């Protein structure tokens, strides 16, 4: 749901409770596999959009683990996985899985990577879980039920003007897109406190939820990058969306505190941050 849309209708608490429990367990198992099973000689298994957009054997193993776990427990559900473990379903539930968000960080041994699992029911995101093993943090949210980190409630930062805002962003892997994104950042940085670049969209969105960022934006994200994190940020009190009047999408994802959302969205629109 975009920041400007009306409130969502009721959700089935019994169903969302089951989906949350399974998402937490699947993310925990995949996170342990990635943390404890990372080989010392980890290398690139494949490339995607460009030679620097990589997949490791551990991305594939984590997605296989999650897909197998979910298919055993809810065989009628649909699944959309970043690495291709996708299936149709008949239950109205769809799992949207990024088994390793922040693959380049993981490849280099950096700590900012996560397992991201979002769950839709009848087209609406109702559950989000982001497991960040190297932070020892598990973020979760249920539509209308708030957001948590390790069982404690999450709230975004108190309102502060944009010139005092710490903003997160990310960059795509296509050369032309990266060049334009750098131009956009060059225009934004004089107008805010500072810019941070983490390398995991899921973690950036959770950092907005946890008050570690005042806002975050990025172009070019896929559903598995944003579904869980956007719900977590919104349930923690952040405003979320894309271009003005639009929901978060591959064109643009934006999550920010109430004071920062509108001016940042207007600036991103003026700078053409939503296109290459």
Backbone as CSV, one residue per row, in Angstrom:
resi,resn,N_x,N_y,N_z,CA_x,CA_y,CA_z,C_x,C_y,C_z
1,UNK,0.851,-1.202,0.000,0.000,0.000,0.000,0.879,1.242,0.000
2,UNK,0.628,2.143,-0.907,1.367,3.379,-0.984,1.004,4.299,0.178
3,UNK,1.894,5.228,0.488,1.671,6.146,1.601,0.387,6.947,1.437
4,UNK,-0.047,7.190,0.192,-1.188,8.067,-0.034,-2.495,7.308,-0.156
5,UNK,-2.444,5.983,-0.114,-3.663,5.205,-0.214,-4.378,5.141,1.128
6,UNK,-5.632,4.711,1.089,-6.406,4.597,2.313,-5.972,3.407,3.139
7,UNK,-6.573,3.266,4.314,-6.205,2.179,5.205,-6.650,0.845,4.634
8,UNK,-5.890,-0.197,4.939,-6.207,-1.526,4.441,-7.361,-2.124,5.234
9,UNK,-8.095,-3.032,4.585,-9.163,-3.738,5.275,-8.590,-4.788,6.206
10,UNK,-9.453,-5.487,6.922,-8.983,-6.478,7.895,-8.310,-7.665,7.212
11,UNK,-7.410,-8.292,7.942,-6.748,-9.490,7.452,-7.053,-10.642,8.403
12,UNK,-6.950,-11.852,7.898,-7.218,-13.054,8.678,-6.048,-13.284,9.635
13,UNK,-6.267,-13.053,10.914,-5.165,-13.126,11.883,-4.619,-14.548,12.015
14,UNK,-5.483,-15.534,11.898,-4.998,-16.906,11.992,-4.080,-17.230,10.814
15,UNK,-4.473,-16.805,9.622,-3.643,-17.049,8.442,-2.329,-16.276,8.527
16,UNK,-2.394,-14.990,8.858,-1.156,-14.210,8.904,-0.229,-14.717,10.003
17,UNK,-0.809,-15.206,11.098,0.029,-15.783,12.152,0.785,-17.001,11.661
18,UNK,0.106,-17.852,10.901,0.788,-19.020,10.348,1.852,-18.617,9.335
19,UNK,1.519,-17.667,8.467,2.475,-17.224,7.456,3.702,-16.580,8.096
20,UNK,3.486,-15.794,9.146,4.607,-15.171,9.846,5.492,-16.234,10.486
21,UNK,4.889,-17.202,11.128,5.673,-18.260,11.773,6.532,-19.008,10.759
22,UNK,5.957,-19.339,9.617,6.708,-20.061,8.597,7.783,-19.184,7.964
23,UNK,7.476,-17.904,7.734,8.476,-16.999,7.162,9.662,-16.836,8.104
24,UNK,9.394,-16.700,9.390,10.472,-16.567,10.366,11.349,-17.817,10.396
25,UNK,10.716,-18.982,10.354,11.485,-20.221,10.409,12.286,-20.441,9.128
26,UNK,11.679,-20.175,7.981,12.398,-20.331,6.715,13.585,-19.370,6.642
27,UNK,13.379,-18.123,7.048,14.456,-17.141,7.011,15.562,-17.505,7.998
28,UNK,15.170,-18.003,9.176,16.181,-18.403,10.164,17.050,-19.539,9.628
29,UNK,16.410,-20.543,9.035,17.166,-21.685,8.512,18.100,-21.261,7.383
30,UNK,17.600,-20.422,6.475,18.443,-19.962,5.377,19.578,-19.084,5.891
31,UNK,19.279,-18.236,6.869,20.326,-17.387,7.435,21.425,-18.188,8.096
32,UNK,21.052,-19.242,8.810,22.063,-20.103,9.431,22.905,-20.816,8.380
33,UNK,22.257,-21.287,7.316,23.006,-21.921,6.232,24.020,-20.957,5.628
34,UNK,23.596,-19.740,5.370,24.485,-18.753,4.756,25.608,-18.338,5.700
35,UNK,25.282,-18.151,6.959,26.294,-17.713,7.936,27.301,-18.818,8.242
36,UNK,26.784,-20.023,8.490,27.660,-21.108,8.960,28.240,-21.943,7.825
37,UNK,27.611,-21.881,6.652,28.058,-22.736,5.559,28.856,-22.030,4.496
38,UNK,29.182,-20.754,4.717,29.923,-20.009,3.688,31.311,-20.608,3.506
39,UNK,31.631,-21.105,2.296,32.951,-21.687,2.076,34.033,-20.612,2.022
40,UNK,35.210,-20.969,2.447,36.318,-20.010,2.437,36.676,-19.583,1.026
41,UNK,36.461,-20.468,0.065,36.815,-20.166,-1.321,35.581,-19.819,-2.151
42,UNK,34.592,-19.175,-1.539,33.354,-18.829,-2.226,33.646,-18.041,-3.494
43,UNK,33.030,-18.461,-4.579,33.206,-17.775,-5.852,31.876,-17.506,-6.521
44,UNK,31.941,-16.876,-7.683,30.756,-16.521,-8.451,30.258,-17.743,-9.212
45,UNK,28.964,-18.049,-9.069,28.369,-19.175,-9.788,27.764,-18.744,-11.114
46,UNK,27.319,-17.487,-11.190,26.712,-16.975,-12.417,26.651,-15.462,-12.320
47,UNK,26.362,-14.814,-13.445,26.130,-13.376,-13.469,24.734,-13.132,-14.006
48,UNK,24.181,-11.953,-13.693,22.819,-11.642,-14.114,22.836,-10.477,-15.104
49,UNK,22.516,-9.279,-14.654,22.343,-8.169,-15.580,23.650,-7.640,-16.161
50,UNK,24.762,-7.881,-15.461,26.068,-7.419,-15.927,27.136,-8.259,-15.241
51,UNK,28.398,-8.169,-15.682,29.453,-8.982,-15.069,29.674,-8.734,-13.588
52,UNK,29.189,-7.606,-13.054,29.360,-7.321,-11.623,28.105,-7.635,-10.815
53,UNK,27.041,-8.088,-11.485,25.798,-8.489,-10.818,25.843,-10.006,-10.692
54,UNK,26.223,-10.495,-9.513,26.637,-11.887,-9.397,25.667,-12.729,-8.571
55,UNK,25.781,-14.050,-8.770,25.084,-15.054,-7.976,26.143,-16.026,-7.471
56,UNK,26.064,-16.410,-6.204,26.983,-17.409,-5.676,26.244,-18.725,-5.476
57,UNK,27.016,-19.784,-5.273,26.412,-21.092,-4.988,25.549,-21.035,-3.729
58,UNK,25.843,-20.126,-2.814,25.091,-20.033,-1.575,23.729,-19.365,-1.790
59,UNK,23.624,-18.402,-2.736,22.307,-17.877,-3.107,21.400,-19.034,-3.522
60,UNK,21.928,-19.889,-4.384,21.147,-20.993,-4.930,20.768,-21.990,-3.840
61,UNK,21.715,-22.287,-2.957,21.438,-23.252,-1.884,20.395,-22.709,-0.911
62,UNK,20.470,-21.424,-0.593,19.509,-20.832,0.341,18.109,-20.801,-0.257
63,UNK,18.004,-20.479,-1.537,16.690,-20.470,-2.157,16.105,-21.880,-2.233
64,UNK,16.935,-22.860,-2.537,16.470,-24.252,-2.570,15.949,-24.671,-1.205
65,UNK,16.644,-24.282,-0.141,16.208,-24.612,1.218,14.841,-23.990,1.513
66,UNK,14.692,-22.699,1.200,13.438,-22.003,1.496,12.295,-22.597,0.686
67,UNK,12.530,-22.807,-0.605,11.470,-23.341,-1.464,11.031,-24.725,-1.001
68,UNK,11.975,-25.562,-0.626,11.629,-26.896,-0.142,10.858,-26.854,1.158
69,UNK,11.291,-26.005,2.071,10.611,-25.863,3.368,9.161,-25.427,3.170
70,UNK,8.951,-24.420,2.322,7.608,-23.888,2.133,6.713,-24.854,1.364
71,UNK,7.271,-25.533,0.373,6.445,-26.449,-0.419,5.968,-27.636,0.405
72,UNK,6.744,-28.050,1.393,6.327,-29.138,2.264,5.156,-28.726,3.162
73,UNK,5.178,-27.491,3.606,4.198,-27.038,4.595,2.975,-26.375,3.964
74,UNK,3.146,-25.750,2.808,2.029,-25.079,2.137,2.139,-25.330,0.633
75,UNK,1.855,-26.553,0.197,2.075,-26.919,-1.200,1.171,-26.208,-2.194
76,UNK,0.087,-25.599,-1.726,-0.843,-24.928,-2.636,-0.483,-23.467,-2.876
77,UNK,0.550,-22.975,-2.199,0.942,-21.568,-2.341,1.830,-21.361,-3.560
78,UNK,1.832,-20.130,-4.077,2.738,-19.728,-5.150,4.040,-19.214,-4.552
79,UNK,5.081,-19.236,-5.353,6.389,-18.746,-4.899,7.078,-18.030,-6.044
80,UNK,7.658,-16.887,-5.736,8.488,-16.126,-6.668,9.845,-15.938,-6.021
81,UNK,10.871,-16.613,-6.556,12.208,-16.525,-6.004,13.157,-15.833,-6.957
82,UNK,14.102,-15.090,-6.417,15.029,-14.345,-7.265,15.826,-15.270,-8.176
83,UNK,16.215,-16.429,-7.659,17.091,-17.305,-8.429,16.337,-18.360,-9.236
84,UNK,15.024,-18.154,-9.412,14.294,-19.001,-10.333,13.427,-20.075,-9.724
85,UNK,13.401,-20.216,-8.418,12.583,-21.247,-7.777,11.146,-20.759,-7.668
86,UNK,10.476,-20.662,-8.816,9.138,-20.093,-8.857,8.104,-21.158,-9.178
87,UNK,6.883,-20.982,-8.657,5.809,-21.939,-8.896,4.471,-21.221,-8.791
88,UNK,3.484,-21.747,-9.499,2.122,-21.228,-9.418,1.412,-21.860,-8.223
89,UNK,0.359,-21.204,-7.756,-0.387,-21.734,-6.625,-1.874,-21.485,-6.784
90,UNK,-2.661,-22.061,-5.886,-4.111,-21.930,-5.957,-4.728,-21.409,-4.669
91,UNK,-3.908,-21.042,-3.693,-4.416,-20.673,-2.365,-4.647,-19.178,-2.189
92,UNK,-4.152,-18.368,-3.134,-4.188,-16.920,-2.957,-2.984,-16.370,-2.232
93,UNK,-2.098,-17.253,-1.737,-0.881,-16.844,-1.027,0.310,-16.961,-1.979
94,UNK,1.155,-15.935,-1.998,2.389,-15.983,-2.780,3.562,-15.546,-1.917
95,UNK,4.588,-16.358,-1.910,5.830,-16.068,-1.198,6.807,-15.409,-2.165
96,UNK,7.397,-14.287,-1.739,8.333,-13.535,-2.577,9.673,-13.543,-1.849
97,UNK,10.654,-14.240,-2.426,11.852,-14.633,-1.689,13.117,-14.096,-2.341
98,UNK,13.903,-13.382,-1.569,15.293,-13.093,-1.924,16.158,-13.869,-0.945
99,UNK,16.767,-14.967,-1.384,17.492,-15.823,-0.448,18.767,-15.192,0.085
100,UNK,19.282,-14.184,-0.643,20.506,-13.513,-0.202,20.525,-12.120,-0.808
101,UNK,20.019,-11.159,-0.068,20.015,-9.770,-0.511,21.306,-9.118,-0.033
102,UNK,22.105,-8.672,-0.971,23.440,-8.174,-0.642,24.496,-9.204,-0.993
103,UNK,24.341,-9.842,-2.154,25.260,-10.921,-2.543,26.704,-10.451,-2.645
104,UNK,26.920,-9.263,-3.189,28.299,-8.774,-3.320,28.920,-8.566,-1.937
105,UNK,28.148,-8.035,-0.989,28.650,-7.930,0.385,29.043,-9.302,0.914
106,UNK,28.169,-10.275,0.698,28.421,-11.646,1.172,29.668,-12.222,0.510
107,UNK,29.819,-12.004,-0.778,30.977,-12.514,-1.518,32.276,-11.964,-0.940
108,UNK,32.257,-10.701,-0.518,33.461,-10.047,0.007,33.625,-10.223,1.513
109,UNK,32.699,-10.911,2.161,32.793,-11.092,3.598,32.341,-9.897,4.404
110,UNK,31.561,-9.008,3.789,31.014,-7.869,4.509,29.710,-8.283,5.211
111,UNK,29.336,-7.627,6.298,28.227,-8.137,7.119,26.827,-7.741,6.669
112,UNK,26.682,-6.766,5.785,25.348,-6.266,5.439,24.721,-7.092,4.320
113,UNK,24.157,-8.232,4.706,23.383,-9.074,3.794,22.249,-9.698,4.593
114,UNK,21.218,-10.158,3.895,20.027,-10.618,4.594,19.248,-11.598,3.739
115,UNK,18.392,-12.338,4.404,17.360,-13.152,3.764,16.056,-12.370,3.856
116,UNK,15.384,-12.187,2.730,14.153,-11.391,2.707,13.002,-12.249,2.200
117,UNK,11.930,-12.321,2.988,10.744,-13.095,2.614,9.498,-12.233,2.835
118,UNK,8.824,-11.921,1.739,7.542,-11.231,1.817,6.436,-12.195,1.431
119,UNK,5.249,-11.988,1.987,4.114,-12.869,1.700,2.914,-12.022,1.307
120,UNK,2.361,-12.342,0.140,1.142,-11.697,-0.329,-0.049,-12.631,-0.139
121,UNK,-1.192,-12.035,0.154,-2.449,-12.783,0.154,-3.442,-12.010,-0.681
122,UNK,-3.915,-12.640,-1.739,-4.832,-12.018,-2.685,-4.281,-10.684,-3.181
123,UNK,-2.990,-10.681,-3.477,-2.337,-9.532,-4.081,-1.869,-8.454,-3.136
124,UNK,-2.101,-8.611,-1.845,-1.716,-7.595,-0.862,-0.655,-8.156,0.066
125,UNK,0.411,-7.401,0.303,1.473,-7.872,1.193,0.976,-7.873,2.624
126,UNK,1.033,-9.037,3.266,0.502,-9.164,4.630,1.567,-9.524,5.656
127,UNK,2.714,-10.042,5.214,3.786,-10.442,6.123,5.123,-10.096,5.483
128,UNK,6.052,-9.619,6.282,7.419,-9.390,5.825,8.409,-9.814,6.892
129,UNK,9.456,-10.514,6.474,10.527,-10.929,7.382,11.867,-10.674,6.702
130,UNK,12.770,-10.050,7.419,14.146,-9.855,6.957,15.072,-10.365,8.049
131,UNK,15.845,-11.372,7.720,16.790,-11.992,8.656,18.190,-11.511,8.307
132,UNK,18.848,-10.836,9.263,20.197,-10.298,9.053,21.149,-10.990,10.038
133,UNK,21.681,-12.160,9.673,22.434,-12.973,10.635,23.666,-12.295,11.214
134,UNK,24.404,-11.540,10.412,25.628,-10.930,10.921,25.346,-9.755,11.853
135,UNK,24.128,-9.268,11.850,23.682,-8.272,12.823,22.996,-8.931,14.016
136,UNK,22.727,-10.234,13.915,21.934,-10.950,14.919,20.582,-10.277,15.108
137,UNK,19.965,-9.876,13.979,18.683,-9.177,14.024,17.687,-9.830,13.069
138,UNK,16.466,-9.981,13.548,15.357,-10.477,12.746,14.262,-9.426,12.753
139,UNK,13.972,-8.877,11.588,12.930,-7.863,11.447,11.674,-8.538,10.907
140,UNK,10.516,-8.119,11.394,9.277,-8.718,10.916,8.140,-7.719,11.039
141,UNK,7.095,-7.952,10.223,5.897,-7.119,10.287,4.721,-7.902,9.743
142,UNK,3.553,-7.591,10.285,2.279,-8.098,9.783,1.427,-6.884,9.453
143,UNK,0.743,-6.921,8.329,-0.086,-5.805,7.913,-1.052,-5.406,9.023
144,UNK,-0.963,-4.147,9.454,-1.828,-3.637,10.513,-1.405,-4.019,11.913
145,UNK,-0.296,-4.779,12.039,0.117,-5.268,13.347,1.427,-4.718,13.850
146,UNK,1.994,-3.732,13.149,3.253,-3.150,13.582,4.454,-3.962,13.140
147,UNK,5.634,-3.444,13.441,6.905,-4.064,13.063,7.739,-4.326,14.304
148,UNK,8.587,-5.349,14.208,9.426,-5.733,15.341,10.834,-6.058,14.878
149,UNK,11.761,-5.964,15.802,13.121,-6.465,15.625,13.468,-7.278,16.861
150,UNK,13.732,-8.562,16.653,14.015,-9.474,17.767,12.936,-9.391,18.846
151,UNK,11.693,-9.270,18.401,10.557,-9.268,19.316,10.238,-7.935,19.958
152,UNK,11.026,-6.895,19.678,10.779,-5.581,20.257,10.207,-4.648,19.197
153,UNK,9.249,-3.788,19.563,8.614,-2.915,18.573,9.612,-1.977,17.898
154,UNK,9.399,-1.754,16.612,10.224,-0.833,15.832,9.443,0.447,15.579
155,UNK,10.138,1.587,15.633,9.563,2.865,15.234,10.619,3.652,14.492
156,UNK,10.193,4.303,13.423,11.147,5.142,12.684,11.482,6.383,13.508
157,UNK,12.437,7.140,13.038,12.927,8.295,13.796,11.876,9.386,13.919
158,UNK,11.976,10.209,14.964,11.109,11.385,15.044,11.358,12.303,13.843
159,UNK,10.360,13.102,13.533,10.455,13.986,12.378,11.616,14.958,12.521
160,UNK,12.388,15.096,11.427,13.471,16.073,11.358,13.459,16.654,9.950
161,UNK,13.866,17.909,9.785,13.847,18.493,8.438,14.820,17.777,7.505
162,UNK,14.569,17.919,6.211,15.350,17.175,5.235,16.831,17.544,5.281
163,UNK,17.148,18.784,5.613,18.567,19.150,5.633,19.311,18.516,6.804
164,UNK,18.579,17.865,7.704,19.196,17.120,8.803,18.985,15.606,8.661
165,UNK,18.592,15.180,7.483,18.228,13.779,7.266,19.420,12.958,6.769
166,UNK,19.548,11.753,7.329,20.516,10.778,6.844,19.770,9.857,5.880
167,UNK,20.215,9.810,4.640,19.487,9.134,3.571,20.300,7.954,3.042
168,UNK,19.653,6.820,2.897,20.279,5.660,2.283,19.859,5.524,0.834
169,UNK,20.725,4.922,0.034,20.383,4.631,-1.354,21.211,3.454,-1.833
170,UNK,20.971,3.044,-3.065,21.735,1.965,-3.669,21.904,2.240,-5.144
171,UNK,22.737,1.455,-5.787,23.041,1.644,-7.196,22.840,0.349,-7.957
172,UNK,22.348,0.465,-9.187,22.178,-0.694,-10.039,23.503,-1.185,-10.583
173,UNK,23.439,-2.244,-11.383,24.654,-2.845,-11.924,24.872,-2.540,-13.394
174,UNK,23.897,-1.901,-14.051,24.070,-1.504,-15.441,24.806,-0.169,-15.489
175,UNK,25.776,-0.056,-16.375,26.671,1.108,-16.374,25.919,2.421,-16.543
176,UNK,24.983,2.475,-17.490,24.249,3.712,-17.715,23.406,4.109,-16.524
177,UNK,22.771,3.127,-15.900,21.950,3.405,-14.719,22.812,3.928,-13.578
178,UNK,23.945,3.311,-13.357,24.824,3.745,-12.267,25.281,5.178,-12.468
179,UNK,25.588,5.544,-13.711,26.060,6.902,-13.994,24.973,7.928,-13.664
180,UNK,23.729,7.626,-14.052,22.644,8.554,-13.760,22.377,8.607,-12.261
181,UNK,22.429,7.471,-11.583,22.217,7.450,-10.141,23.286,8.275,-9.419
182,UNK,24.506,8.245,-9.920,25.566,9.071,-9.327,25.270,10.556,-9.513
183,UNK,24.723,10.916,-10.686,24.353,12.315,-10.912,23.252,12.758,-9.945
184,UNK,22.292,11.866,-9.691,21.204,12.187,-8.761,21.755,12.401,-7.351
185,UNK,22.621,11.505,-6.906,23.217,11.634,-5.575,23.989,12.947,-5.449
186,UNK,24.680,13.315,-6.508,25.454,14.559,-6.475,24.556,15.768,-6.199
187,UNK,23.303,15.704,-6.700,22.369,16.805,-6.474,21.709,16.735,-5.099
188,UNK,21.595,15.532,-4.555,20.915,15.368,-3.269,21.829,15.673,-2.091
189,UNK,23.082,15.273,-2.171,23.946,15.302,-0.982,24.123,16.698,-0.378
190,UNK,24.118,17.801,-1.156,24.215,19.104,-0.489,22.951,19.489,0.293
191,UNK,21.860,18.758,0.093,20.576,19.148,0.679,20.179,18.296,1.880
192,UNK,21.035,17.342,2.267,20.726,16.454,3.382,21.933,16.385,4.322
193,UNK,21.743,15.721,5.459,22.861,15.572,6.397,23.993,14.778,5.771
194,UNK,23.640,13.616,5.171,24.642,12.781,4.519,23.935,11.636,3.811
195,UNK,24.719,10.890,3.037,24.224,9.739,2.283,24.940,8.489,2.771
196,UNK,24.208,7.387,2.851,24.797,6.089,3.172,24.449,5.098,2.065
197,UNK,25.377,4.183,1.786,25.160,3.140,0.786,25.557,1.812,1.418
198,UNK,24.552,0.992,1.732,24.757,-0.249,2.478,25.030,-1.439,1.564
199,UNK,24.282,-1.554,0.451,24.453,-2.676,-0.449,23.391,-3.742,-0.313
200,UNK,22.394,-3.517,0.554,21.260,-4.426,0.704,20.005,-3.585,0.866
201,UNK,19.121,-3.648,-0.112,17.886,-2.865,-0.044,17.035,-3.277,1.147
202,UNK,16.981,-4.583,1.421,16.175,-5.060,2.544,16.662,-4.467,3.860
203,UNK,17.971,-4.427,4.049,18.518,-3.857,5.279,18.303,-2.351,5.321
204,UNK,18.461,-1.665,4.199,18.206,-0.226,4.176,16.780,0.086,4.616
205,UNK,15.819,-0.650,4.104,14.425,-0.420,4.482,14.198,-0.705,5.965
206,UNK,14.842,-1.743,6.473,14.730,-2.032,7.908,15.438,-0.981,8.746
207,UNK,16.489,-0.384,8.211,17.157,0.693,8.940,16.288,1.941,9.035
208,UNK,15.451,2.185,8.029,14.454,3.252,8.166,13.489,2.900,9.286
209,UNK,13.037,1.652,9.306,12.107,1.208,10.355,12.712,1.335,11.740
210,UNK,14.010,1.064,11.846,14.681,1.064,13.147,15.212,2.433,13.556
211,UNK,15.022,3.443,12.731,15.495,4.784,13.064,16.960,5.001,12.779
212,UNK,17.588,4.133,12.007,19.001,4.294,11.662,19.191,5.128,10.402
213,UNK,18.113,5.340,9.673,18.078,6.243,8.530,16.793,7.057,8.619
214,UNK,16.845,8.283,8.107,15.629,9.092,8.010,14.863,8.784,6.729
215,UNK,15.559,8.253,5.741,14.901,7.920,4.485,15.801,7.052,3.630
216,UNK,15.179,6.439,2.639,15.902,5.574,1.701,15.159,5.596,0.372
217,UNK,15.930,5.610,-0.713,15.322,5.528,-2.034,16.230,4.704,-2.938
218,UNK,15.635,4.099,-3.959,16.429,3.382,-4.954,15.564,3.086,-6.166
219,UNK,16.194,3.099,-7.318,15.551,2.704,-8.566,16.036,1.314,-8.959
220,UNK,15.175,0.554,-9.625,15.596,-0.694,-10.231,15.462,-1.922,-9.357
221,UNK,14.722,-1.824,-8.255,14.542,-2.993,-7.387,13.483,-3.937,-7.964
222,UNK,13.642,-5.204,-7.657,12.678,-6.227,-8.036,11.751,-6.515,-6.855
223,UNK,10.634,-7.212,-7.085,9.719,-7.498,-5.974,10.384,-8.169,-4.786
224,UNK,11.321,-9.093,-5.039,11.970,-9.786,-3.921,12.885,-8.874,-3.128
225,UNK,13.338,-7.777,-3.725,14.179,-6.816,-3.007,13.373,-5.969,-2.031
226,UNK,12.140,-5.656,-2.405,11.424,-4.599,-1.694,10.197,-5.040,-0.889
227,UNK,9.600,-6.194,-1.212,8.285,-6.524,-0.646,8.305,-6.575,0.878
228,UNK,9.213,-7.332,1.452,9.255,-7.462,2.910,9.668,-6.155,3.569
229,UNK,10.717,-5.528,3.069,11.252,-4.328,3.699,10.303,-3.152,3.676
230,UNK,9.566,-2.979,2.577,8.603,-1.874,2.500,7.519,-2.049,3.561
231,UNK,7.007,-3.270,3.728,5.998,-3.496,4.766,6.560,-3.212,6.153
232,UNK,7.771,-3.660,6.420,8.388,-3.439,7.732,8.557,-1.946,8.006
233,UNK,9.053,-1.207,7.011,9.225,0.237,7.196,7.890,0.925,7.448
234,UNK,6.883,0.557,6.673,5.577,1.215,6.823,4.933,0.889,8.164
235,UNK,5.046,-0.359,8.592,4.454,-0.739,9.872,5.205,-0.124,11.057
236,UNK,6.429,0.352,10.808,7.179,1.057,11.851,6.897,2.554,11.847
237,UNK,6.006,2.987,10.967,5.609,4.391,10.962,6.143,5.209,9.822
238,UNK,6.963,4.634,8.953,7.478,5.370,7.803,6.399,5.494,6.738
239,UNK,6.530,6.500,5.893,5.728,6.605,4.687,6.478,5.899,3.566
240,UNK,5.745,5.218,2.701,6.378,4.490,1.612,5.649,4.771,0.311
241,UNK,6.376,4.653,-0.784,5.778,4.859,-2.095,6.830,4.829,-3.165
242,UNK,6.467,5.373,-4.325,7.387,5.468,-5.449,7.347,6.882,-5.994
243,UNK,7.043,7.010,-7.275,6.801,8.339,-7.827,5.527,8.914,-7.197
244,UNK,5.324,10.234,-7.278,4.140,10.827,-6.640,2.853,10.113,-7.039
245,UNK,2.104,9.680,-6.020,0.843,8.997,-6.236,0.956,7.546,-6.621
246,UNK,2.166,7.015,-6.657,2.383,5.638,-7.086,2.955,4.800,-5.937
247,UNK,2.685,3.503,-5.941,3.294,2.635,-4.939,4.760,2.376,-5.251
248,UNK,5.471,1.853,-4.291,6.857,1.442,-4.513,6.909,0.414,-5.627
249,UNK,7.882,0.558,-6.514,7.977,-0.340,-7.662,9.404,-0.323,-8.183
250,UNK,9.618,-1.020,-9.285,10.937,-1.020,-9.889,11.372,0.347,-10.377
251,UNK,10.423,1.214,-10.719,10.781,2.577,-11.114,11.459,3.314,-9.961
252,UNK,10.838,3.246,-8.794,11.366,3.955,-7.631,10.749,3.385,-6.360
253,UNK,11.593,3.203,-5.369,11.163,2.838,-4.019,11.608,3.955,-3.087
254,UNK,10.702,4.412,-2.249,11.002,5.470,-1.293,10.343,5.129,0.035
255,UNK,11.121,5.211,1.107,10.605,5.057,2.467,11.272,6.125,3.317
256,UNK,10.488,6.855,4.098,11.065,7.955,4.869,10.122,8.372,5.982
257,UNK,10.667,9.138,6.911,9.842,9.722,7.957,8.877,10.723,7.337
258,UNK,7.860,11.085,8.096,6.815,11.965,7.568,7.380,13.304,7.107
259,UNK,8.356,13.844,7.818,8.910,15.154,7.459,9.761,15.090,6.201
260,UNK,10.350,13.964,5.936,11.302,13.832,4.826,10.634,13.318,3.557
261,UNK,9.558,12.541,3.685,8.993,11.830,2.539,8.631,12.772,1.388
262,UNK,7.789,13.749,1.643,7.311,14.603,0.549,8.429,15.403,-0.111
263,UNK,9.279,16.122,0.643,10.331,16.877,-0.037,11.322,15.990,-0.784
264,UNK,11.621,14.811,-0.242,12.536,13.915,-0.939,11.885,13.353,-2.199
265,UNK,10.616,12.995,-2.108,9.909,12.484,-3.284,9.862,13.545,-4.389
266,UNK,9.571,14.783,-4.020,9.514,15.861,-5.012,10.888,16.097,-5.646
267,UNK,11.933,16.034,-4.838,13.275,16.236,-5.371,13.654,15.098,-6.314
268,UNK,13.360,13.864,-5.936,13.670,12.715,-6.784,12.909,12.788,-8.102
269,UNK,11.675,13.246,-8.050,10.897,13.405,-9.280,11.531,14.458,-10.183
270,UNK,11.924,15.581,-9.601,12.525,16.658,-10.397,13.857,16.237,-11.005
271,UNK,14.592,15.389,-10.294,15.911,14.945,-10.768,15.816,13.752,-11.718
272,UNK,14.614,13.232,-11.912,14.461,12.072,-12.788,15.075,10.797,-12.231
273,UNK,14.992,10.642,-10.912,15.584,9.462,-10.272,14.869,8.173,-10.657
274,UNK,13.713,8.281,-11.261,12.889,7.116,-11.607,13.205,6.562,-13.002
275,UNK,14.133,7.162,-13.712,14.506,6.639,-15.028,16.025,6.657,-15.180
276,UNK,16.527,5.927,-16.176,17.965,5.861,-16.418,18.439,7.040,-17.244
